[in-house]
Amino acid sequence: MKKTILCALCALLAACDNSSVRSTLGLSRRAPDEFRVVSRPPLSVPPDFNLRPPAAPGEKGQGLVTPASTEAKTLVMGTDGTAGALQPGAAETAVQPVTTNALESPADAQFLHHAGADRADARIREQLAAEKEAAAPENRSYLESLRHPSGENEPVVNAAPEAARIQEDKARGQPVTAGDTPTVSPKDTGPLGRLLGY
């Protein structure tokens, strides 16, 4: 009886070798069709943000400026056609060129002056990088961080006396930051305690 059941199971397993079952289970290995793979050029930042994509063959380029269109704009607008043109930005930035529209009114210029746009610090990037470097933790090995954890020199606030101190400061009408904060010195738990986070 056992042999017949075993033979039947083997026959059923052999019958399960259908490709649809294999593909359903993700066991079939099919290489991608090389004729369906489309190569695309990598994305790139144009050298000038005023550039337009080239016109398709047979189409008239919409971005082309002809002398006739410039002359028509001069006749209609009364200028040389550069009133709304993009002007280079006043401050240097990481991505060049930065362009801005010409200011519409003196009120815009006054607003920007009061906001401090003309007093931008030229060395702000270096200053931010230096602050980030100063705030970054030291590059230490894993064993050094186990031996000397980064927070071992930081004081731990004693909660009960601190709450009492804050209540006293509120009763006296003093700010919460007045007075010394009571701290607790942590006990040394040894390397195993530091490893386990005790």
mmCIF file of C-alpha atoms in Angstrom:
data_model
loop_
_atom_site.group_PDB
_atom_site.id
_atom_site.type_symbol
_atom_site.label_atom_id
_atom_site.label_comp_id
_atom_site.label_asym_id
_atom_site.label_seq_id
_atom_site.Cartn_x
_atom_site.Cartn_y
_atom_site.Cartn_z
ATOM 1 C CA MET A 1 0.000 0.000 0.000
ATOM 2 C CA LYS A 2 2.816 2.376 0.912
ATOM 3 C CA LYS A 3 4.648 1.639 -2.320
ATOM 4 C CA THR A 4 1.607 2.464 -4.442
ATOM 5 C CA ILE A 5 1.066 5.760 -2.610
ATOM 6 C CA LEU A 6 4.740 6.607 -3.051
ATOM 7 C CA CYS A 7 4.598 5.776 -6.782
ATOM 8 C CA ALA A 8 1.413 7.835 -7.169
ATOM 9 C CA LEU A 9 3.040 10.816 -5.463
ATOM 10 C CA CYS A 10 6.089 10.546 -7.727
ATOM 11 C CA ALA A 11 3.831 10.387 -10.789
ATOM 12 C CA LEU A 12 1.891 13.443 -9.609
ATOM 13 C CA LEU A 13 5.085 15.379 -8.990
ATOM 14 C CA ALA A 14 6.363 14.449 -12.446
ATOM 15 C CA ALA A 15 3.078 15.653 -13.957
ATOM 16 C CA CYS A 16 3.507 19.027 -12.216
ATOM 17 C CA ASP A 17 6.380 19.875 -14.509
ATOM 18 C CA ASN A 18 4.118 22.164 -16.492
ATOM 19 C CA SER A 19 5.670 25.471 -17.516
ATOM 20 C CA SER A 20 2.700 27.459 -16.221
ATOM 21 C CA VAL A 21 3.224 26.064 -12.717
ATOM 22 C CA ARG A 22 6.933 26.843 -12.926
ATOM 23 C CA SER A 23 6.294 30.383 -14.117
ATOM 24 C CA THR A 24 3.641 30.879 -11.420
ATOM 25 C CA LEU A 25 6.128 29.849 -8.751
ATOM 26 C CA GLY A 26 8.866 31.949 -10.347
ATOM 27 C CA LEU A 27 11.088 28.973 -11.120
ATOM 28 C CA SER A 28 11.395 29.469 -14.875
ATOM 29 C CA ARG A 29 14.462 31.291 -16.090
ATOM 30 C CA ARG A 30 13.880 33.406 -19.142
ATOM 31 C CA ALA A 31 16.441 35.854 -20.464
ATOM 32 C CA PRO A 32 15.174 39.253 -21.587
ATOM 33 C CA ASP A 33 14.533 39.717 -25.278
ATOM 34 C CA GLU A 34 17.437 41.766 -26.624
ATOM 35 C CA PHE A 35 15.242 43.268 -29.336
ATOM 36 C CA ARG A 36 12.779 44.693 -26.807
ATOM 37 C CA VAL A 37 15.447 46.424 -24.715
ATOM 38 C CA VAL A 38 15.536 50.125 -25.564
ATOM 39 C CA SER A 39 18.663 52.098 -24.907
ATOM 40 C CA ARG A 40 18.046 55.606 -23.628
ATOM 41 C CA PRO A 41 20.600 58.354 -23.323
ATOM 42 C CA PRO A 42 21.374 59.437 -19.755
ATOM 43 C CA LEU A 43 19.706 62.539 -18.391
ATOM 44 C CA SER A 44 21.916 65.591 -18.248
ATOM 45 C CA VAL A 45 21.601 69.180 -17.125
ATOM 46 C CA PRO A 46 21.742 71.593 -20.058
ATOM 47 C CA PRO A 47 24.479 74.231 -19.975
ATOM 48 C CA ASP A 48 21.856 76.974 -20.235
ATOM 49 C CA PHE A 49 18.341 76.727 -18.809
ATOM 50 C CA ASN A 50 17.014 78.970 -21.582
ATOM 51 C CA LEU A 51 17.698 76.250 -24.158
ATOM 52 C CA ARG A 52 14.717 74.584 -25.786
ATOM 53 C CA PRO A 53 14.711 71.071 -27.248
ATOM 54 C CA PRO A 54 15.598 70.942 -30.921
ATOM 55 C CA ALA A 55 12.728 70.969 -33.381
ATOM 56 C CA ALA A 56 11.766 67.685 -34.986
ATOM 57 C CA PRO A 57 12.779 67.274 -38.624
ATOM 58 C CA GLY A 58 10.260 68.925 -40.910
ATOM 59 C CA GLU A 59 8.804 71.197 -38.222
ATOM 60 C CA LYS A 60 9.402 74.893 -37.987
ATOM 61 C CA GLY A 61 11.307 75.686 -34.794
ATOM 62 C CA GLN A 62 9.153 77.636 -32.372
ATOM 63 C CA GLY A 63 12.097 78.859 -30.341
ATOM 64 C CA LEU A 64 13.829 80.471 -33.310
ATOM 65 C CA VAL A 65 14.082 84.246 -33.164
ATOM 66 C CA THR A 66 13.959 85.792 -36.585
ATOM 67 C CA PRO A 67 14.684 89.421 -37.376
ATOM 68 C CA ALA A 68 11.041 89.833 -38.441
ATOM 69 C CA SER A 69 9.715 88.634 -35.068
ATOM 70 C CA THR A 70 12.181 90.872 -33.213
ATOM 71 C CA GLU A 71 11.119 93.853 -35.331
ATOM 72 C CA ALA A 72 7.425 93.098 -34.732
ATOM 73 C CA LYS A 73 7.989 92.884 -30.982
ATOM 74 C CA THR A 74 9.853 96.202 -31.050
ATOM 75 C CA LEU A 75 6.983 97.858 -32.925
ATOM 76 C CA VAL A 76 4.301 96.504 -30.580
ATOM 77 C CA MET A 77 6.075 96.823 -27.229
ATOM 78 C CA GLY A 78 8.151 99.900 -27.960
ATOM 79 C CA THR A 79 11.358 98.246 -26.722
ATOM 80 C CA ASP A 80 14.043 96.080 -28.174
ATOM 81 C CA GLY A 81 12.201 92.989 -26.953
ATOM 82 C CA THR A 82 14.415 92.351 -23.931
ATOM 83 C CA ALA A 83 12.121 93.834 -21.249
ATOM 84 C CA GLY A 84 10.903 90.444 -20.074
ATOM 85 C CA ALA A 85 14.126 88.619 -20.842
ATOM 86 C CA LEU A 86 15.834 86.644 -18.130
ATOM 87 C CA GLN A 87 18.739 88.419 -16.474
ATOM 88 C CA PRO A 88 21.613 86.698 -14.668
ATOM 89 C CA GLY A 89 21.193 86.501 -10.901
ATOM 90 C CA ALA A 90 23.132 88.858 -8.613
ATOM 91 C CA ALA A 91 24.634 86.199 -6.315
ATOM 92 C CA GLU A 92 26.743 83.216 -7.288
ATOM 93 C CA THR A 93 25.262 79.817 -6.541
ATOM 94 C CA ALA A 94 26.252 76.203 -7.064
ATOM 95 C CA VAL A 95 24.344 75.842 -10.319
ATOM 96 C CA GLN A 96 25.205 78.382 -12.961
ATOM 97 C CA PRO A 97 23.621 80.273 -14.589
ATOM 98 C CA VAL A 98 20.833 81.354 -12.279
ATOM 99 C CA THR A 99 18.408 83.622 -14.046
ATOM 100 C CA THR A 100 15.736 85.912 -12.691
ATOM 101 C CA ASN A 101 13.055 87.996 -14.300
ATOM 102 C CA ALA A 102 13.559 91.737 -14.366
ATOM 103 C CA LEU A 103 11.783 93.450 -11.460
ATOM 104 C CA GLU A 104 8.349 94.750 -12.388
ATOM 105 C CA SER A 105 8.293 97.776 -10.090
ATOM 106 C CA PRO A 106 10.414 99.729 -7.618
ATOM 107 C CA ALA A 107 8.300 98.212 -4.819
ATOM 108 C CA ASP A 108 9.722 94.779 -5.665
ATOM 109 C CA ALA A 109 13.262 96.129 -5.435
ATOM 110 C CA GLN A 110 12.469 97.833 -2.120
ATOM 111 C CA PHE A 111 10.931 94.629 -0.734
ATOM 112 C CA LEU A 112 14.006 92.605 -1.690
ATOM 113 C CA HIS A 113 16.276 95.275 -0.191
ATOM 114 C CA HIS A 114 14.389 95.163 3.130
ATOM 115 C CA ALA A 115 14.466 91.343 3.063
ATOM 116 C CA GLY A 116 18.264 91.465 2.771
ATOM 117 C CA ALA A 117 18.594 89.930 -0.683
ATOM 118 C CA ASP A 118 21.405 92.344 -1.577
ATOM 119 C CA ARG A 119 23.341 91.568 1.632
ATOM 120 C CA ALA A 120 23.709 87.810 1.102
ATOM 121 C CA ASP A 121 26.885 86.345 2.560
ATOM 122 C CA ALA A 122 29.121 85.104 -0.240
ATOM 123 C CA ARG A 123 30.850 82.591 2.066
ATOM 124 C CA ILE A 124 27.685 80.992 3.459
ATOM 125 C CA ARG A 125 28.452 77.614 1.885
ATOM 126 C CA GLU A 126 31.882 77.409 3.537
ATOM 127 C CA GLN A 127 30.371 78.464 6.869
ATOM 128 C CA LEU A 128 27.640 75.797 6.682
ATOM 129 C CA ALA A 129 30.177 73.122 5.726
ATOM 130 C CA ALA A 130 32.398 74.092 8.687
ATOM 131 C CA GLU A 131 29.432 73.961 11.088
ATOM 132 C CA LYS A 132 28.431 70.549 9.751
ATOM 133 C CA GLU A 133 31.972 69.244 10.213
ATOM 134 C CA ALA A 134 32.116 70.573 13.774
ATOM 135 C CA ALA A 135 28.782 68.948 14.663
ATOM 136 C CA ALA A 136 29.675 65.563 13.118
ATOM 137 C CA PRO A 137 30.672 62.824 15.577
ATOM 138 C CA GLU A 138 34.240 61.619 15.543
ATOM 139 C CA ASN A 139 35.095 58.776 13.211
ATOM 140 C CA ARG A 140 35.832 56.011 15.683
ATOM 141 C CA SER A 141 36.134 52.292 15.284
ATOM 142 C CA TYR A 142 33.521 49.920 16.651
ATOM 143 C CA LEU A 143 35.787 48.772 19.491
ATOM 144 C CA GLU A 144 36.534 52.366 20.502
ATOM 145 C CA SER A 145 32.829 53.141 20.614
ATOM 146 C CA LEU A 146 32.343 50.124 22.914
ATOM 147 C CA ARG A 147 35.195 51.191 25.173
ATOM 148 C CA HIS A 148 34.237 54.871 25.245
ATOM 149 C CA PRO A 149 30.608 55.537 24.282
ATOM 150 C CA SER A 150 29.888 58.986 22.885
ATOM 151 C CA GLY A 151 27.397 59.939 25.593
ATOM 152 C CA GLU A 152 29.475 58.957 28.629
ATOM 153 C CA ASN A 153 30.545 62.535 29.401
ATOM 154 C CA GLU A 154 27.073 64.025 29.044
ATOM 155 C CA PRO A 155 25.246 64.822 32.291
ATOM 156 C CA VAL A 156 22.040 62.949 33.135
ATOM 157 C CA VAL A 157 19.264 65.058 34.694
ATOM 158 C CA ASN A 158 17.953 63.885 38.073
ATOM 159 C CA ALA A 159 14.197 63.974 37.411
ATOM 160 C CA ALA A 160 12.677 64.370 40.899
ATOM 161 C CA PRO A 161 14.863 67.282 42.132
ATOM 162 C CA GLU A 162 14.572 68.942 38.692
ATOM 163 C CA ALA A 163 10.756 68.843 38.856
ATOM 164 C CA ALA A 164 10.859 70.347 42.368
ATOM 165 C CA ARG A 165 13.257 73.079 41.193
ATOM 166 C CA ILE A 166 10.978 73.971 38.271
ATOM 167 C CA GLN A 167 7.950 74.200 40.593
ATOM 168 C CA GLU A 168 9.897 76.507 42.945
ATOM 169 C CA ASP A 169 10.981 78.703 40.019
ATOM 170 C CA LYS A 170 7.363 78.976 38.847
ATOM 171 C CA ALA A 171 6.202 79.890 42.367
ATOM 172 C CA ARG A 172 8.855 82.631 42.609
ATOM 173 C CA GLY A 173 8.076 83.899 39.077
ATOM 174 C CA GLN A 174 11.560 83.120 37.779
ATOM 175 C CA PRO A 175 12.296 81.605 34.372
ATOM 176 C CA VAL A 176 12.748 77.850 34.177
ATOM 177 C CA THR A 177 16.356 78.272 33.068
ATOM 178 C CA ALA A 178 17.340 80.035 36.322
ATOM 179 C CA GLY A 179 19.451 77.981 38.711
ATOM 180 C CA ASP A 180 21.533 74.852 38.322
ATOM 181 C CA THR A 181 20.068 71.637 36.962
ATOM 182 C CA PRO A 182 20.573 68.668 39.323
ATOM 183 C CA THR A 183 22.392 65.833 37.591
ATOM 184 C CA VAL A 184 23.183 62.201 38.337
ATOM 185 C CA SER A 185 26.568 60.705 37.568
ATOM 186 C CA PRO A 186 26.010 57.381 35.789
ATOM 187 C CA LYS A 187 27.628 54.299 37.257
ATOM 188 C CA ASP A 188 30.158 52.374 35.209
ATOM 189 C CA THR A 189 28.572 49.150 33.975
ATOM 190 C CA GLY A 190 31.723 47.803 32.350
ATOM 191 C CA PRO A 191 32.241 46.656 28.772
ATOM 192 C CA LEU A 192 29.442 44.071 28.891
ATOM 193 C CA GLY A 193 26.936 46.620 30.176
ATOM 194 C CA ARG A 194 27.975 49.121 27.505
ATOM 195 C CA LEU A 195 27.669 46.408 24.868
ATOM 196 C CA LEU A 196 24.146 45.524 25.996
ATOM 197 C CA GLY A 197 23.163 49.161 26.533
ATOM 198 C CA TYR A 198 22.764 49.145 30.334
#
